Short mmCIF file of C-alpha atoms and ligand atoms in Angstrom, two decimals:
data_model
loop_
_atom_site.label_atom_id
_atom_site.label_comp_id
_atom_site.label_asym_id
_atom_site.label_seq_id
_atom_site.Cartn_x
_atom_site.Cartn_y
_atom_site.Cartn_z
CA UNK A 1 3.15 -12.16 -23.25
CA UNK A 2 -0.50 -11.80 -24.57
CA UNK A 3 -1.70 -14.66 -22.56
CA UNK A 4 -0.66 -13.18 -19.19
CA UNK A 5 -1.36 -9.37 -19.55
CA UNK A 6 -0.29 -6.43 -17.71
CA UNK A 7 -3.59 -5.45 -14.72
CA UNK A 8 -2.51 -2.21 -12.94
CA UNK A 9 -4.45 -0.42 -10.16
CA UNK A 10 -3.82 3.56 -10.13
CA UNK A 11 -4.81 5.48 -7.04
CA UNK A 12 -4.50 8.45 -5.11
CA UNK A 13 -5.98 11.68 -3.70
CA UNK A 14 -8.05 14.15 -5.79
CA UNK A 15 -6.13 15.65 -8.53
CA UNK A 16 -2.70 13.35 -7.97
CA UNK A 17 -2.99 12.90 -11.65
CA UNK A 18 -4.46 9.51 -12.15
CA UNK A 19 -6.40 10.80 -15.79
CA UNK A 20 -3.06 12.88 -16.72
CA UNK A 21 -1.19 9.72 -15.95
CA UNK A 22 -3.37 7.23 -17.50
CA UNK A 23 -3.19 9.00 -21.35
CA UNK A 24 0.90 8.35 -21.35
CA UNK A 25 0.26 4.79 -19.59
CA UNK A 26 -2.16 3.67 -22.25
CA UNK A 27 0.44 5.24 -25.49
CA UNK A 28 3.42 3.05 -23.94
CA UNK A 29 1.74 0.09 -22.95
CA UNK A 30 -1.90 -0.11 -25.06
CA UNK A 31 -3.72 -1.28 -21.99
CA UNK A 32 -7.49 -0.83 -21.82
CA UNK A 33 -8.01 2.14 -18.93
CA UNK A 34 -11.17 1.17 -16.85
CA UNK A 35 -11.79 4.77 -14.63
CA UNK A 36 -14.66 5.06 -12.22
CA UNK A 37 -14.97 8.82 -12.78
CA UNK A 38 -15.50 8.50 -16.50
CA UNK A 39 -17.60 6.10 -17.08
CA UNK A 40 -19.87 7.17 -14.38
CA UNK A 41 -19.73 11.19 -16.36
CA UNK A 42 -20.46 9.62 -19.37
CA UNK A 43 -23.51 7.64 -17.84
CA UNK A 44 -24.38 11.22 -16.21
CA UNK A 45 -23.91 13.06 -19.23
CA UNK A 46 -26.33 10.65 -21.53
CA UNK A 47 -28.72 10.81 -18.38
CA UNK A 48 -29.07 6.85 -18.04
CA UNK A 49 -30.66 5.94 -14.97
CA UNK A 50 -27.28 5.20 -13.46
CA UNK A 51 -26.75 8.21 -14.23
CA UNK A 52 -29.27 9.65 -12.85
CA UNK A 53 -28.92 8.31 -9.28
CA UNK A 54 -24.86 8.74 -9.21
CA UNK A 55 -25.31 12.13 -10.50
CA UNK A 56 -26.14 14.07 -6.94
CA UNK A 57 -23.30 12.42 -4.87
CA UNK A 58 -20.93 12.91 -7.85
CA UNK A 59 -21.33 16.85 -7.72
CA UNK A 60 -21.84 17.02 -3.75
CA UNK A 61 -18.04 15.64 -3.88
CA UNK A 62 -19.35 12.07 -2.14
CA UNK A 63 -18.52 8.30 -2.84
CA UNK A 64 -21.22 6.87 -5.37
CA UNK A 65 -22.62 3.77 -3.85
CA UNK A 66 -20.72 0.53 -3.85
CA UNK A 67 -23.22 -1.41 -5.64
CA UNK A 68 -23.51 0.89 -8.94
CA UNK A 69 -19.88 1.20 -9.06
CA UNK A 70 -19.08 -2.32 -8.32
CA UNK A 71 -21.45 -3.57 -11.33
CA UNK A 72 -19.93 -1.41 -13.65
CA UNK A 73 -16.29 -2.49 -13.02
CA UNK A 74 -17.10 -6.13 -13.13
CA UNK A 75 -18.41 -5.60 -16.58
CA UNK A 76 -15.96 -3.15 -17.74
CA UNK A 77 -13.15 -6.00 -16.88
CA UNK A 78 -15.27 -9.18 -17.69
CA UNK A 79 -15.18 -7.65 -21.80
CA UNK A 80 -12.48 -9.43 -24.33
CA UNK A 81 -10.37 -6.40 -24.80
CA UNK A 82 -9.87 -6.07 -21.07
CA UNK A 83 -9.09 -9.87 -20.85
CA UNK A 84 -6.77 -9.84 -23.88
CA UNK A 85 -4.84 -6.28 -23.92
CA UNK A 86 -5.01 -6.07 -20.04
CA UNK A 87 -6.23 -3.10 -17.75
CA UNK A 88 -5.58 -0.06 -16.11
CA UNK A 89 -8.25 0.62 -13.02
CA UNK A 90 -8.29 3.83 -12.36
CA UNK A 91 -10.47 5.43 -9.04
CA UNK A 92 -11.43 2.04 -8.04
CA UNK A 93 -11.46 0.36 -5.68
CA UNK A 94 -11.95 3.00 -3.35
CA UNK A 95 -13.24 1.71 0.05
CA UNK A 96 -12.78 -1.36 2.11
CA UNK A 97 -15.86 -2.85 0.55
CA UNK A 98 -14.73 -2.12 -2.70
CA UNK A 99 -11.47 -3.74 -2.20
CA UNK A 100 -13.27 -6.94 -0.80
CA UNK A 101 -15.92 -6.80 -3.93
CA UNK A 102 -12.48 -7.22 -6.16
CA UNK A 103 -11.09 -9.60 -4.09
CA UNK A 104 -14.66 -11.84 -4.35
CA UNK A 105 -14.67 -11.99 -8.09
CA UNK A 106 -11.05 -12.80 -7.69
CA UNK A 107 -9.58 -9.66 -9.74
CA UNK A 108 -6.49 -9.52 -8.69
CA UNK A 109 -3.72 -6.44 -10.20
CA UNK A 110 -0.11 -7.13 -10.12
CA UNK A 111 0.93 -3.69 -9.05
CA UNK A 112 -0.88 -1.31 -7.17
CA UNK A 113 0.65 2.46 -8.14
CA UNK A 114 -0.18 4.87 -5.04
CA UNK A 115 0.58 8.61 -6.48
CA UNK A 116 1.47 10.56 -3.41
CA UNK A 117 1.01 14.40 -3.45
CA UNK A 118 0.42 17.22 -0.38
CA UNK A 119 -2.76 18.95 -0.47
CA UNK A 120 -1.89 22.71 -0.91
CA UNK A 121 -0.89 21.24 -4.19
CA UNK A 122 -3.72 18.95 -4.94
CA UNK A 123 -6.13 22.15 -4.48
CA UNK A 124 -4.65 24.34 -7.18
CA UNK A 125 -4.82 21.17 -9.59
CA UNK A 126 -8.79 20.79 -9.30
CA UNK A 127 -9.31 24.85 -9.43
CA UNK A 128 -7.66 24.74 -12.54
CA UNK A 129 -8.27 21.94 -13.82
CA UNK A 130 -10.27 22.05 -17.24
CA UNK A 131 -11.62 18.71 -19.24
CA UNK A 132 -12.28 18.85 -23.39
CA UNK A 133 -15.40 17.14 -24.08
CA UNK A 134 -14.18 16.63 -27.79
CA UNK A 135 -11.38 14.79 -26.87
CA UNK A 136 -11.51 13.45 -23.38
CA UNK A 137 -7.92 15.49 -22.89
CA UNK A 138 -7.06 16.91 -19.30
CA UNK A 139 -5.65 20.41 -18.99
CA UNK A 140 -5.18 22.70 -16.74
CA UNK A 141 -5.32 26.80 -16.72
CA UNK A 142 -1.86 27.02 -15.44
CA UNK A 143 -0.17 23.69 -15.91
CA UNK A 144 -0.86 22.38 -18.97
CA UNK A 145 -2.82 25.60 -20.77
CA UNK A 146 -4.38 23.84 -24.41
CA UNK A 147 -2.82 24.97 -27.71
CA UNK A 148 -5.31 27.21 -29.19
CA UNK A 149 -8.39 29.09 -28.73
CA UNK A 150 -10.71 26.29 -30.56
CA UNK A 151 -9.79 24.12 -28.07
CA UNK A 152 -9.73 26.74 -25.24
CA UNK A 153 -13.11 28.07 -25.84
CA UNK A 154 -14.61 24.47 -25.60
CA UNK A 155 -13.17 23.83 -22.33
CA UNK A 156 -15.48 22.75 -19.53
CA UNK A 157 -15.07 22.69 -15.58
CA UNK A 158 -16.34 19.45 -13.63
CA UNK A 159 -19.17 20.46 -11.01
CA UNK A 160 -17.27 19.14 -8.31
CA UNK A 161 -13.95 21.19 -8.96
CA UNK A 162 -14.53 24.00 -6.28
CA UNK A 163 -12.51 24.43 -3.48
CA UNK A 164 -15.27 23.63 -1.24
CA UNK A 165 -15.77 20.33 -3.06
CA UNK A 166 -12.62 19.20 -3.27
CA UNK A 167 -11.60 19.48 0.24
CA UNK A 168 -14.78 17.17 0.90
CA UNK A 169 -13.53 14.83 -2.03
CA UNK A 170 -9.87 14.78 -0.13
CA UNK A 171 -11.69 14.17 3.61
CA UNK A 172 -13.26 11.10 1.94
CA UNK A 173 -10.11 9.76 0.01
CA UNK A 174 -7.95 10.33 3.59
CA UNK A 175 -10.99 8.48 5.76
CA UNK A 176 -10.98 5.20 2.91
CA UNK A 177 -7.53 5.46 1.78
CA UNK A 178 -5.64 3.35 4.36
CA UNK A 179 -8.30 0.84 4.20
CA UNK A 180 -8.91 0.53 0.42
CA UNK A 181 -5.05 -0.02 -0.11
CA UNK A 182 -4.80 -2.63 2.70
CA UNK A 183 -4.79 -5.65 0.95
CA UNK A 184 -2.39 -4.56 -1.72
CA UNK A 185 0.74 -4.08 0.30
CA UNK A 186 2.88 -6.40 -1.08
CA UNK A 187 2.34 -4.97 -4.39
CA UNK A 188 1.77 -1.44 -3.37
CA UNK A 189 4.35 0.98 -4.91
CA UNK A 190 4.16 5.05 -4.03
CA UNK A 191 5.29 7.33 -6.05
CA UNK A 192 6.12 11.26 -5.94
CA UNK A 193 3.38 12.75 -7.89
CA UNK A 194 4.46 16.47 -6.91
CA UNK A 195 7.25 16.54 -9.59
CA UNK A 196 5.90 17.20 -13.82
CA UNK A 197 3.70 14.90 -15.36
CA UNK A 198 7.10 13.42 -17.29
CA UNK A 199 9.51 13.07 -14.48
CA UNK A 200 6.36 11.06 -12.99
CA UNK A 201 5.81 9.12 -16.00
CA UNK A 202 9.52 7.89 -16.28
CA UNK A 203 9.35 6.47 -12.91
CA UNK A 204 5.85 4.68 -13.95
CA UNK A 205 7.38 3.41 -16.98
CA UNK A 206 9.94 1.63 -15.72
CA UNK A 207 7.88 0.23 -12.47
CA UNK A 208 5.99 -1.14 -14.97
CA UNK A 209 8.07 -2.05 -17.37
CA UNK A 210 10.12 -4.15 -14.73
CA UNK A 211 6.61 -5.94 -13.34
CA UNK A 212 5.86 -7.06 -17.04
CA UNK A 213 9.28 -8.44 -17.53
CA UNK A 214 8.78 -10.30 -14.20
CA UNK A 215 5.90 -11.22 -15.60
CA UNK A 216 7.19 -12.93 -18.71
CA UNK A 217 9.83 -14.60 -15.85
CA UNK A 218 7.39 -16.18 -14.26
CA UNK A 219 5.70 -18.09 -17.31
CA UNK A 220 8.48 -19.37 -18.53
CA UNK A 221 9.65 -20.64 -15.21
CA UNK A 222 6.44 -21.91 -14.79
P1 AP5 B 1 -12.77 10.67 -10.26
O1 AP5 B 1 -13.00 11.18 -11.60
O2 AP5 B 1 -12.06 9.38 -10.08
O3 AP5 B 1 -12.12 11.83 -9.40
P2 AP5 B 1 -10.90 11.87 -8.37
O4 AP5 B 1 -10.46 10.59 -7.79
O5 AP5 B 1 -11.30 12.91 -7.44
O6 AP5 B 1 -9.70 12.19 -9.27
P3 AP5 B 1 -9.63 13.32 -10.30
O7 AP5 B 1 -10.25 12.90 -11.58
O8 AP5 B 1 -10.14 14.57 -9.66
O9 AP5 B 1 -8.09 13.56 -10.45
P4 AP5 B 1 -6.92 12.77 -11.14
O10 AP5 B 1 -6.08 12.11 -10.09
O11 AP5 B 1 -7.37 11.93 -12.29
O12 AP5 B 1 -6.09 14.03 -11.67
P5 AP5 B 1 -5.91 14.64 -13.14
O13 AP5 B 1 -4.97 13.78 -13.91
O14 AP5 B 1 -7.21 14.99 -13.75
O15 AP5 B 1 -14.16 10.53 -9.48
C1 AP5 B 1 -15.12 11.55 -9.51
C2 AP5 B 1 -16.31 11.19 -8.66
O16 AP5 B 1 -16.92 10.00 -9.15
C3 AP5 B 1 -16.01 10.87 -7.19
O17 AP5 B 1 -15.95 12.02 -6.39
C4 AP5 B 1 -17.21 9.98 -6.84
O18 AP5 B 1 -18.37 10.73 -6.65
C5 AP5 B 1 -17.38 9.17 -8.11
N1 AP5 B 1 -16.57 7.92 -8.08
C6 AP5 B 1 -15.53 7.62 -8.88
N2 AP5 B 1 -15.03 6.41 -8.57
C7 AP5 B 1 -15.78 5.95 -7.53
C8 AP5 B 1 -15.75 4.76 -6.76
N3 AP5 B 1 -14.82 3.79 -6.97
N4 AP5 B 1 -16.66 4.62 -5.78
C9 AP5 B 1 -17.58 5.56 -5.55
N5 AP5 B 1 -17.67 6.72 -6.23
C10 AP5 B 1 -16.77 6.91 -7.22
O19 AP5 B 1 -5.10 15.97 -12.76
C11 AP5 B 1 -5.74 17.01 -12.08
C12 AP5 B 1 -5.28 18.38 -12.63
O20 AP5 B 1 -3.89 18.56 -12.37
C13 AP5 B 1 -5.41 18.50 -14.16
O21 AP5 B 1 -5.77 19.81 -14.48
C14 AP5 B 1 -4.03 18.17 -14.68
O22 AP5 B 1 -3.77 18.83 -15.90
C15 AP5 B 1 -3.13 18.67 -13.58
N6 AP5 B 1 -1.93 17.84 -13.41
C16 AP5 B 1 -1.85 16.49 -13.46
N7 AP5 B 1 -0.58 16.07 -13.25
C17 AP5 B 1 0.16 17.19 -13.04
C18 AP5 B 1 1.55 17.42 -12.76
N8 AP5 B 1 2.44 16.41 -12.63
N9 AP5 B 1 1.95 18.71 -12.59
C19 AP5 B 1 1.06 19.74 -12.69
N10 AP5 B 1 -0.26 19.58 -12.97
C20 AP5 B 1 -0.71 18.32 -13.13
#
Protein backbone atom coordinates (compact mmCIF):
# COMPACT_ATOMS: atom_id res chain seq x y z
CA UNK A 1 0.00 0.00 0.00
CA UNK A 2 1.42 3.53 -0.86
CA UNK A 3 0.25 4.98 2.32
CA UNK A 4 2.20 2.56 4.55
CA UNK A 5 5.55 1.99 2.67
CA UNK A 6 8.17 -0.51 2.89
CA UNK A 7 11.44 1.22 5.56
CA UNK A 8 14.29 -1.38 5.59
CA UNK A 9 17.58 -1.07 7.54
CA UNK A 10 20.63 -3.00 5.76
CA UNK A 11 23.73 -3.68 7.80
CA UNK A 12 26.73 -5.54 8.19
CA UNK A 13 30.55 -5.74 8.23
CA UNK A 14 32.78 -4.12 5.57
CA UNK A 15 32.25 -5.53 2.22
CA UNK A 16 29.06 -7.97 3.28
CA UNK A 17 27.54 -6.48 0.23
CA UNK A 18 25.17 -3.87 1.45
CA UNK A 19 25.83 -1.49 -2.11
CA UNK A 20 25.80 -4.91 -4.27
CA UNK A 21 22.63 -5.74 -2.46
CA UNK A 22 20.96 -2.48 -2.46
CA UNK A 23 21.03 -2.11 -6.69
CA UNK A 24 18.72 -5.54 -6.93
CA UNK A 25 16.63 -4.27 -3.73
CA UNK A 26 15.83 -0.94 -5.31
CA UNK A 27 14.90 -2.84 -9.21
CA UNK A 28 12.33 -5.22 -7.26
CA UNK A 29 10.92 -3.00 -4.88
CA UNK A 30 11.60 0.94 -6.20
CA UNK A 31 12.47 2.06 -2.73
CA UNK A 32 14.53 5.22 -2.28
CA UNK A 33 18.23 3.82 -0.94
CA UNK A 34 19.51 6.36 1.75
CA UNK A 35 23.53 5.02 2.24
CA UNK A 36 25.85 6.78 4.64
CA UNK A 37 28.92 5.94 2.54
CA UNK A 38 27.60 7.62 -0.57
CA UNK A 39 26.31 10.48 0.23
CA UNK A 40 29.11 11.35 2.46
CA UNK A 41 31.72 10.44 -1.07
CA UNK A 42 29.69 12.52 -2.98
CA UNK A 43 29.88 15.45 -0.36
CA UNK A 44 33.80 14.54 -0.35
CA UNK A 45 34.09 14.38 -3.90
CA UNK A 46 32.34 18.04 -4.59
CA UNK A 47 34.59 19.19 -1.54
CA UNK A 48 31.56 20.75 0.53
CA UNK A 49 32.55 21.57 3.86
CA UNK A 50 30.99 18.36 5.09
CA UNK A 51 33.00 17.09 3.03
CA UNK A 52 35.76 18.44 3.96
CA UNK A 53 35.72 17.53 7.68
CA UNK A 54 34.36 13.74 7.03
CA UNK A 55 36.93 13.37 4.47
CA UNK A 56 40.13 12.40 6.90
CA UNK A 57 38.25 9.81 9.10
CA UNK A 58 36.60 8.41 5.92
CA UNK A 59 40.11 7.39 4.38
CA UNK A 60 41.83 6.62 7.91
CA UNK A 61 39.00 3.73 7.90
CA UNK A 62 37.18 5.61 11.18
CA UNK A 63 33.45 6.36 12.08
CA UNK A 64 32.55 10.00 10.80
CA UNK A 65 31.09 11.86 13.67
CA UNK A 66 27.57 11.26 14.85
CA UNK A 67 26.42 14.68 14.42
CA UNK A 68 27.33 15.13 10.51
CA UNK A 69 25.97 11.82 9.81
CA UNK A 70 22.95 12.09 11.89
CA UNK A 71 21.90 15.52 10.06
CA UNK A 72 22.24 14.11 6.85
CA UNK A 73 19.99 11.05 7.41
CA UNK A 74 17.26 13.04 9.00
CA UNK A 75 17.08 15.05 5.87
CA UNK A 76 17.66 12.37 3.46
CA UNK A 77 14.37 10.58 5.10
CA UNK A 78 12.36 13.79 6.03
CA UNK A 79 12.18 14.41 1.69
CA UNK A 80 8.65 13.34 -0.14
CA UNK A 81 10.11 10.57 -2.14
CA UNK A 82 11.45 8.91 0.97
CA UNK A 83 8.02 9.44 2.72
CA UNK A 84 6.00 8.25 -0.30
CA UNK A 85 8.12 5.33 -2.13
CA UNK A 86 9.71 4.26 1.26
CA UNK A 87 13.50 3.67 2.17
CA UNK A 88 16.32 1.57 2.23
CA UNK A 89 19.10 2.81 5.03
CA UNK A 90 22.02 1.56 4.22
CA UNK A 91 25.44 1.97 6.77
CA UNK A 92 23.37 3.70 9.26
CA UNK A 93 22.80 3.60 12.10
CA UNK A 94 26.01 2.44 13.09
CA UNK A 95 26.66 3.03 16.84
CA UNK A 96 24.62 3.06 19.95
CA UNK A 97 24.16 6.78 19.61
CA UNK A 98 23.17 6.48 16.25
CA UNK A 99 20.58 3.97 16.99
CA UNK A 100 19.17 6.26 19.85
CA UNK A 101 19.35 9.50 17.34
CA UNK A 102 16.76 7.23 15.10
CA UNK A 103 14.88 6.19 17.79
CA UNK A 104 14.47 10.21 19.00
CA UNK A 105 13.06 11.38 15.73
CA UNK A 106 10.96 8.30 15.97
CA UNK A 107 12.24 6.53 12.59
CA UNK A 108 11.38 3.41 13.07
CA UNK A 109 12.23 0.34 10.03
CA UNK A 110 10.12 -2.67 9.94
CA UNK A 111 12.91 -5.09 9.26
CA UNK A 112 16.32 -4.84 10.14
CA UNK A 113 18.47 -7.20 7.43
CA UNK A 114 21.90 -8.20 9.25
CA UNK A 115 24.20 -9.73 6.25
CA UNK A 116 26.50 -12.10 8.02
CA UNK A 117 29.88 -12.98 6.37
CA UNK A 118 33.54 -14.32 7.96
CA UNK A 119 36.33 -12.04 7.54
CA UNK A 120 38.93 -13.97 5.40
CA UNK A 121 36.15 -13.39 2.98
CA UNK A 122 35.21 -9.86 3.67
CA UNK A 123 39.07 -8.95 3.00
CA UNK A 124 39.33 -10.21 -0.54
CA UNK A 125 35.93 -8.27 -1.29
CA UNK A 126 37.43 -4.68 -0.36
CA UNK A 127 40.99 -5.57 -2.17
CA UNK A 128 39.12 -6.08 -5.11
CA UNK A 129 36.61 -4.20 -4.96
CA UNK A 130 36.38 -1.45 -7.80
CA UNK A 131 33.49 1.49 -7.95
CA UNK A 132 32.46 3.26 -11.62
CA UNK A 133 32.15 6.82 -11.09
CA UNK A 134 29.92 7.01 -14.33
CA UNK A 135 27.49 4.86 -13.07
CA UNK A 136 27.63 4.40 -9.37
CA UNK A 137 27.95 0.36 -10.28
CA UNK A 138 30.00 -1.95 -7.81
CA UNK A 139 32.41 -4.50 -9.24
CA UNK A 140 34.90 -6.36 -8.28
CA UNK A 141 38.38 -7.63 -10.03
CA UNK A 142 37.51 -11.18 -9.44
CA UNK A 143 33.85 -11.41 -8.62
CA UNK A 144 32.00 -9.45 -10.69
CA UNK A 145 34.91 -8.26 -13.44
CA UNK A 146 32.87 -5.20 -15.71
CA UNK A 147 31.99 -6.00 -19.35
CA UNK A 148 34.42 -4.11 -21.33
CA UNK A 149 37.48 -2.13 -21.34
CA UNK A 150 35.53 1.43 -21.45
CA UNK A 151 34.17 0.62 -18.41
CA UNK A 152 37.30 -1.17 -17.04
CA UNK A 153 39.66 1.57 -17.71
CA UNK A 154 37.40 4.07 -15.74
CA UNK A 155 37.36 2.04 -12.73
CA UNK A 156 38.43 3.65 -9.47
CA UNK A 157 39.56 2.14 -5.97
CA UNK A 158 38.08 3.79 -2.67
CA UNK A 159 41.05 5.20 -0.40
CA UNK A 160 40.06 3.16 2.34
CA UNK A 161 40.11 -0.31 0.43
CA UNK A 162 43.62 -1.55 1.68
CA UNK A 163 44.08 -4.32 3.73
CA UNK A 164 45.37 -2.24 6.43
CA UNK A 165 42.20 -0.14 6.30
CA UNK A 166 39.83 -2.50 6.20
CA UNK A 167 40.83 -4.54 9.08
CA UNK A 168 40.51 -1.11 11.08
CA UNK A 169 37.02 -0.56 9.32
CA UNK A 170 36.04 -4.38 10.57
CA UNK A 171 37.61 -3.65 14.40
CA UNK A 172 35.16 -0.70 14.44
CA UNK A 173 32.01 -2.49 12.91
CA UNK A 174 32.79 -5.67 15.57
CA UNK A 175 33.30 -2.96 18.71
CA UNK A 176 29.58 -1.01 17.59
CA UNK A 177 27.92 -3.85 16.03
CA UNK A 178 26.24 -5.59 19.00
CA UNK A 179 25.23 -2.31 20.28
CA UNK A 180 23.94 -0.54 17.13
CA UNK A 181 21.63 -3.64 16.40
CA UNK A 182 20.31 -3.81 20.01
CA UNK A 183 17.19 -2.27 19.76
CA UNK A 184 16.14 -4.00 16.59
CA UNK A 185 15.89 -7.55 17.79
CA UNK A 186 12.55 -8.26 17.29
CA UNK A 187 12.84 -7.29 13.78
CA UNK A 188 16.38 -8.28 13.23
CA UNK A 189 16.75 -10.96 10.48
CA UNK A 190 20.52 -12.43 9.52
CA UNK A 191 21.24 -13.62 6.58
CA UNK A 192 24.20 -15.74 4.86
CA UNK A 193 25.95 -13.23 2.83
CA UNK A 194 28.92 -15.75 1.95
CA UNK A 195 26.86 -17.46 -0.83
CA UNK A 196 26.53 -15.23 -4.71
CA UNK A 197 25.04 -12.04 -4.80
CA UNK A 198 21.67 -14.00 -6.32
CA UNK A 199 21.31 -16.86 -3.97
CA UNK A 200 21.50 -13.80 -1.36
CA UNK A 201 19.08 -11.76 -3.13
CA UNK A 202 16.36 -14.57 -3.33
CA UNK A 203 16.41 -14.93 0.31
CA UNK A 204 16.07 -10.89 0.62
CA UNK A 205 13.31 -10.92 -1.72
CA UNK A 206 11.16 -12.97 -0.16
CA UNK A 207 11.99 -11.63 3.62
CA UNK A 208 10.81 -8.73 2.22
CA UNK A 209 8.32 -9.56 0.21
CA UNK A 210 6.60 -11.46 3.21
CA UNK A 211 7.11 -8.13 5.68
CA UNK A 212 5.22 -5.98 2.97
CA UNK A 213 2.43 -8.42 2.69
CA UNK A 214 2.23 -8.33 6.53
CA UNK A 215 2.23 -5.02 6.06
CA UNK A 216 -0.82 -4.68 3.87
CA UNK A 217 -2.36 -7.31 6.80
CA UNK A 218 -2.09 -5.06 9.22
CA UNK A 219 -4.00 -2.01 7.55
CA UNK A 220 -6.69 -3.69 6.66
CA UNK A 221 -7.11 -5.28 10.02
CA UNK A 222 -6.64 -2.11 11.36
P1 LIG B 1 30.38 2.61 3.70
O1 LIG B 1 30.44 3.02 2.32
O2 LIG B 1 29.06 2.35 4.33
O3 LIG B 1 31.36 1.37 3.88
P2 LIG B 1 31.22 -0.03 4.63
O4 LIG B 1 30.17 -0.16 5.64
O5 LIG B 1 32.58 -0.31 5.05
O6 LIG B 1 30.66 -0.94 3.53
P3 LIG B 1 31.22 -1.09 2.11
O7 LIG B 1 30.69 -0.02 1.22
O8 LIG B 1 32.70 -1.25 2.19
O9 LIG B 1 30.70 -2.50 1.67
P4 LIG B 1 29.30 -3.07 1.25
O10 LIG B 1 28.75 -3.91 2.36
O11 LIG B 1 28.40 -2.05 0.65
O12 LIG B 1 29.82 -4.09 0.12
P5 LIG B 1 29.73 -4.02 -1.47
O13 LIG B 1 28.35 -4.35 -1.91
O14 LIG B 1 30.38 -2.80 -2.00
O15 LIG B 1 31.13 3.67 4.63
C1 LIG B 1 32.39 4.18 4.28
C2 LIG B 1 32.90 5.11 5.35
O16 LIG B 1 31.99 6.21 5.51
C3 LIG B 1 33.00 4.52 6.77
O17 LIG B 1 34.21 3.84 6.97
C4 LIG B 1 32.90 5.79 7.62
O18 LIG B 1 34.10 6.52 7.61
C5 LIG B 1 31.86 6.59 6.86
N1 LIG B 1 30.48 6.29 7.33
C6 LIG B 1 29.50 5.70 6.61
N2 LIG B 1 28.39 5.58 7.35
C7 LIG B 1 28.68 6.10 8.57
C8 LIG B 1 27.95 6.24 9.77
N3 LIG B 1 26.67 5.81 9.89
N4 LIG B 1 28.56 6.82 10.83
C9 LIG B 1 29.82 7.24 10.74
N5 LIG B 1 30.59 7.13 9.64
C10 LIG B 1 30.02 6.56 8.56
O19 LIG B 1 30.63 -5.31 -1.82
C11 LIG B 1 32.01 -5.30 -1.58
C12 LIG B 1 32.76 -6.01 -2.73
O20 LIG B 1 32.40 -7.39 -2.75
C13 LIG B 1 32.39 -5.48 -4.13
O21 LIG B 1 33.52 -5.51 -4.93
C14 LIG B 1 31.33 -6.45 -4.63
O22 LIG B 1 31.35 -6.54 -6.04
C15 LIG B 1 31.74 -7.75 -3.98
N6 LIG B 1 30.59 -8.59 -3.62
C16 LIG B 1 29.41 -8.18 -3.09
N7 LIG B 1 28.59 -9.23 -2.88
C17 LIG B 1 29.27 -10.34 -3.28
C18 LIG B 1 28.96 -11.74 -3.31
N8 LIG B 1 27.78 -12.23 -2.86
N9 LIG B 1 29.92 -12.58 -3.77
C19 LIG B 1 31.13 -12.12 -4.19
N10 LIG B 1 31.47 -10.80 -4.20
C20 LIG B 1 30.56 -9.92 -3.74
Amino acid sequence: STSDPLKVVISGAPASGKGTQCELILQKFGLVHVSTGDLLRAEVAAETEIGNKAKEFMNAGQLVPDDIVTAMVAARLSRDDAKQKGWLLDGYPRSLGQAQSLEKMQIRPDVYIVLDVPDEILIDRCVGRRLDPVTGKIYHLKFFPPQNEEIKARLVTRPDDTEEKVKSRLSIYKQNAEAASSSYSNIAHKIDGSHSKEVVFKEIESLLSQVQQDKVKILKSG
